PDB file of C-alpha atoms in Angstrom:
ATOM      1  CA  MET A  23      95.083  83.501  88.299  1.00  0.00           C
ATOM      2  CA  GLU A  24      93.519  85.217  85.343  1.00  0.00           C
ATOM      3  CA  SER A  25      94.153  88.947  85.558  1.00  0.00           C
ATOM      4  CA  LEU A  26      95.393  91.838  87.665  1.00  0.00           C
ATOM      5  CA  SER A  27      93.505  95.115  87.784  1.00  0.00           C
ATOM      6  CA  PRO A  28      94.855  97.741  90.156  1.00  0.00           C
ATOM      7  CA  ASN A  29      92.354  99.645  92.286  1.00  0.00           C
ATOM      8  CA  ILE A  30      93.973 103.031  92.888  1.00  0.00           C
ATOM      9  CA  PHE A  31      92.774 105.222  95.739  1.00  0.00           C
ATOM     10  CA  VAL A  32      92.371 108.865  94.746  1.00  0.00           C
ATOM     11  CA  THR A  33      90.948 112.038  96.225  1.00  0.00           C
ATOM     12  CA  ASP A  34      88.977 113.202  93.151  1.00  0.00           C
ATOM     13  CA  ILE A  35      87.456 110.556  90.873  1.00  0.00           C
ATOM     14  CA  ASN A  36      86.098 113.072  88.346  1.00  0.00           C
ATOM     15  CA  LYS A  37      89.487 114.742  87.790  1.00  0.00           C
ATOM     16  CA  THR A  38      91.067 111.294  87.536  1.00  0.00           C
ATOM     17  CA  ILE A  39      88.552 110.268  84.868  1.00  0.00           C
ATOM     18  CA  GLU A  40      89.348 113.478  82.944  1.00  0.00           C
ATOM     19  CA  PHE A  41      93.095 112.768  83.131  1.00  0.00           C
ATOM     20  CA  TYR A  42      92.862 109.147  81.998  1.00  0.00           C
ATOM     21  CA  THR A  43      90.395 110.079  79.237  1.00  0.00           C
ATOM     22  CA  LEU A  44      93.123 112.393  77.936  1.00  0.00           C
ATOM     23  CA  LEU A  45      95.352 109.281  77.700  1.00  0.00           C
ATOM     24  CA  GLY A  46      92.697 107.513  75.627  1.00  0.00           C
ATOM     25  CA  PHE A  47      91.036 105.456  78.364  1.00  0.00           C
ATOM     26  CA  GLU A  48      87.250 105.084  78.377  1.00  0.00           C
ATOM     27  CA  LEU A  49      84.973 104.915  81.389  1.00  0.00           C
ATOM     28  CA  ALA A  50      83.602 101.350  81.504  1.00  0.00           C
ATOM     29  CA  MET A  51      81.715 101.379  84.824  1.00  0.00           C
ATOM     30  CA  SER A  52      81.137 103.635  87.795  1.00  0.00           C
ATOM     31  CA  VAL A  53      79.407 103.706  91.178  1.00  0.00           C
ATOM     32  CA  PRO A  54      76.920 105.221  91.152  1.00  0.00           C
ATOM     33  CA  GLU A  55      76.232 104.718  87.438  1.00  0.00           C
ATOM     34  CA  THR A  56      75.446 108.414  86.934  1.00  0.00           C
ATOM     35  CA  GLY A  57      75.824 111.689  88.750  1.00  0.00           C
ATOM     36  CA  PRO A  58      78.682 113.841  89.971  1.00  0.00           C
ATOM     37  CA  ASP A  59      79.385 112.024  93.261  1.00  0.00           C
ATOM     38  CA  LEU A  60      81.273 108.986  91.993  1.00  0.00           C
ATOM     39  CA  VAL A  61      83.059 106.800  94.540  1.00  0.00           C
ATOM     40  CA  TRP A  62      84.467 104.190  92.124  1.00  0.00           C
ATOM     41  CA  ALA A  63      85.248 104.012  88.415  1.00  0.00           C
ATOM     42  CA  MET A  64      86.724 101.472  86.016  1.00  0.00           C
ATOM     43  CA  MET A  65      88.579 102.727  82.951  1.00  0.00           C
ATOM     44  CA  VAL A  66      89.760 100.646  80.021  1.00  0.00           C
ATOM     45  CA  LYS A  67      92.055 101.083  77.041  1.00  0.00           C
ATOM     46  CA  GLY A  68      92.713  97.985  74.980  1.00  0.00           C
ATOM     47  CA  SER A  69      93.471  95.169  77.417  1.00  0.00           C
ATOM     48  CA  VAL A  70      94.507  97.562  80.224  1.00  0.00           C
ATOM     49  CA  THR A  71      91.980  98.017  83.031  1.00  0.00           C
ATOM     50  CA  ILE A  72      92.477 100.413  85.939  1.00  0.00           C
ATOM     51  CA  MET A  73      90.000 101.001  88.740  1.00  0.00           C
ATOM     52  CA  PHE A  74      89.850 104.146  90.876  1.00  0.00           C
ATOM     53  CA  GLN A  75      88.203 104.462  94.271  1.00  0.00           C
ATOM     54  CA  SER A  76      87.713 107.536  96.403  1.00  0.00           C
ATOM     55  CA  MET A  77      89.497 107.732  99.742  1.00  0.00           C
ATOM     56  CA  VAL A  78      86.199 108.747 101.337  1.00  0.00           C
ATOM     57  CA  SER A  79      84.437 105.556 100.201  1.00  0.00           C
ATOM     58  CA  LEU A  80      87.102 103.442 101.871  1.00  0.00           C
ATOM     59  CA  GLY A  81      85.983 104.577 105.305  1.00  0.00           C
ATOM     60  CA  GLU A  82      87.896 102.803 108.049  1.00  0.00           C
ATOM     61  CA  GLU A  83      87.604  99.327 106.520  1.00  0.00           C
ATOM     62  CA  LEU A  84      91.276  99.008 105.572  1.00  0.00           C
ATOM     63  CA  PRO A  85      93.376 101.364 107.697  1.00  0.00           C
ATOM     64  CA  GLU A  86      96.516  99.817 106.173  1.00  0.00           C
ATOM     65  CA  ILE A  87      95.878 101.730 102.943  1.00  0.00           C
ATOM     66  CA  LYS A  88      97.611 105.077 103.188  1.00  0.00           C
ATOM     67  CA  ARG A  89      95.441 108.143 102.660  1.00  0.00           C
ATOM     68  CA  THR A  90      97.964 110.128 100.618  1.00  0.00           C
ATOM     69  CA  ASP A  91      98.260 110.806  96.903  1.00  0.00           C
ATOM     70  CA  GLY A  92     100.730 108.769  94.903  1.00  0.00           C
ATOM     71  CA  GLY A  93     102.298 105.498  95.818  1.00  0.00           C
ATOM     72  CA  SER A  94     105.495 103.547  96.111  1.00  0.00           C
ATOM     73  CA  LEU A  95     104.873 101.805  92.827  1.00  0.00           C
ATOM     74  CA  LEU A  96     105.085 102.459  89.117  1.00  0.00           C
ATOM     75  CA  PHE A  97     102.530 101.367  86.535  1.00  0.00           C
ATOM     76  CA  TYR A  98     104.309  99.822  83.531  1.00  0.00           C
ATOM     77  CA  ILE A  99     102.027  99.879  80.492  1.00  0.00           C
ATOM     78  CA  LYS A 100     103.059  98.244  77.209  1.00  0.00           C
ATOM     79  CA  LEU A 101     101.575  99.622  74.016  1.00  0.00           C
ATOM     80  CA  GLN A 102     102.095  99.901  70.287  1.00  0.00           C
ATOM     81  CA  GLY A 103     102.793 103.203  68.574  1.00  0.00           C
ATOM     82  CA  ILE A 104     104.644 104.755  71.507  1.00  0.00           C
ATOM     83  CA  ARG A 105     106.129 107.623  69.502  1.00  0.00           C
ATOM     84  CA  VAL A 106     102.734 108.793  68.189  1.00  0.00           C
ATOM     85  CA  PHE A 107     101.191 108.388  71.659  1.00  0.00           C
ATOM     86  CA  PHE A 108     104.017 110.419  73.231  1.00  0.00           C
ATOM     87  CA  GLU A 109     103.581 113.237  70.701  1.00  0.00           C
ATOM     88  CA  ASP A 110      99.810 113.250  71.343  1.00  0.00           C
ATOM     89  CA  ILE A 111     100.092 113.678  75.124  1.00  0.00           C
ATOM     90  CA  LYS A 112     103.494 115.230  75.925  1.00  0.00           C
ATOM     91  CA  ASP A 113     102.182 118.802  76.092  1.00  0.00           C
ATOM     92  CA  LYS A 114      99.096 117.824  78.135  1.00  0.00           C
ATOM     93  CA  VAL A 115     100.785 115.938  81.001  1.00  0.00           C
ATOM     94  CA  THR A 116     103.818 116.172  83.287  1.00  0.00           C
ATOM     95  CA  VAL A 117     106.593 114.230  81.537  1.00  0.00           C
ATOM     96  CA  LEU A 118     109.117 112.832  84.018  1.00  0.00           C
ATOM     97  CA  LYS A 119     111.338 111.068  81.465  1.00  0.00           C
ATOM     98  CA  GLY A 120     111.122 111.601  77.730  1.00  0.00           C
ATOM     99  CA  LEU A 121     111.367 108.922  75.080  1.00  0.00           C
ATOM    100  CA  GLU A 122     114.481 106.825  75.480  1.00  0.00           C
ATOM    101  CA  LYS A 123     115.785 103.439  74.457  1.00  0.00           C
ATOM    102  CA  THR A 124     116.591 101.279  77.484  1.00  0.00           C
ATOM    103  CA  PHE A 125     119.481  98.851  77.909  1.00  0.00           C
ATOM    104  CA  TYR A 126     116.955  95.986  77.633  1.00  0.00           C
ATOM    105  CA  GLY A 127     115.722  97.207  74.237  1.00  0.00           C
ATOM    106  CA  ALA A 128     112.416  98.885  75.059  1.00  0.00           C
ATOM    107  CA  THR A 129     111.494 102.434  74.106  1.00  0.00           C
ATOM    108  CA  GLU A 130     109.928 104.120  77.144  1.00  0.00           C
ATOM    109  CA  PHE A 131     108.742 107.369  78.675  1.00  0.00           C
ATOM    110  CA  SER A 132     107.306 108.206  82.095  1.00  0.00           C
ATOM    111  CA  ILE A 133     104.640 110.668  83.193  1.00  0.00           C
ATOM    112  CA  LEU A 134     103.037 111.745  86.455  1.00  0.00           C
ATOM    113  CA  ASP A 135      99.274 111.394  86.698  1.00  0.00           C
ATOM    114  CA  ASN A 136      97.021 113.866  88.495  1.00  0.00           C
ATOM    115  CA  ASN A 137      97.259 111.812  91.714  1.00  0.00           C
ATOM    116  CA  SER A 138     101.104 111.651  91.774  1.00  0.00           C
ATOM    117  CA  TYR A 139     101.286 108.084  90.452  1.00  0.00           C
ATOM    118  CA  VAL A 140     104.033 107.347  87.922  1.00  0.00           C
ATOM    119  CA  LEU A 141     103.021 105.747  84.622  1.00  0.00           C
ATOM    120  CA  THR A 142     105.729 104.337  82.368  1.00  0.00           C
ATOM    121  CA  PHE A 143     104.734 103.501  78.821  1.00  0.00           C
ATOM    122  CA  ALA A 144     106.869 101.050  76.846  1.00  0.00           C
ATOM    123  CA  GLU A 145     107.123  99.454  73.443  1.00  0.00           C
ATOM    124  CA  ASP A 146     109.477  96.770  72.198  1.00  0.00           C
ATOM    125  CA  GLU A 147     110.404  98.479  68.935  1.00  0.00           C
ATOM    126  CA  ALA A 148     112.114  96.444  66.237  1.00  0.00           C
TER     127      ALA A 148
END
């Protein structure tokens, strides 16, 4: 195995791109390449890649994938400069848990994205 890139199903790709751009991600690819009716997008920040696909584009191919916002998972994203990043975004997003030091030594905070997915950001501060 070489990598893992989640493909998250969402109802509005354009709003999702706006939200993740606010977090510093950049749009790397989309289908179609241009235009307002995107059905898939790949966003990248550093070595983190997340793909987003519209529920509509899924059709009936995989009925096992639930057609609701959010999920029973949490995205754990490690980064450097967590305190600066938190200050940059805290007033622009829904913060679920503020900055805190965990029992295992990481500094973390959690937010809710525009599709009800939970993102936890963490840094192993010295």
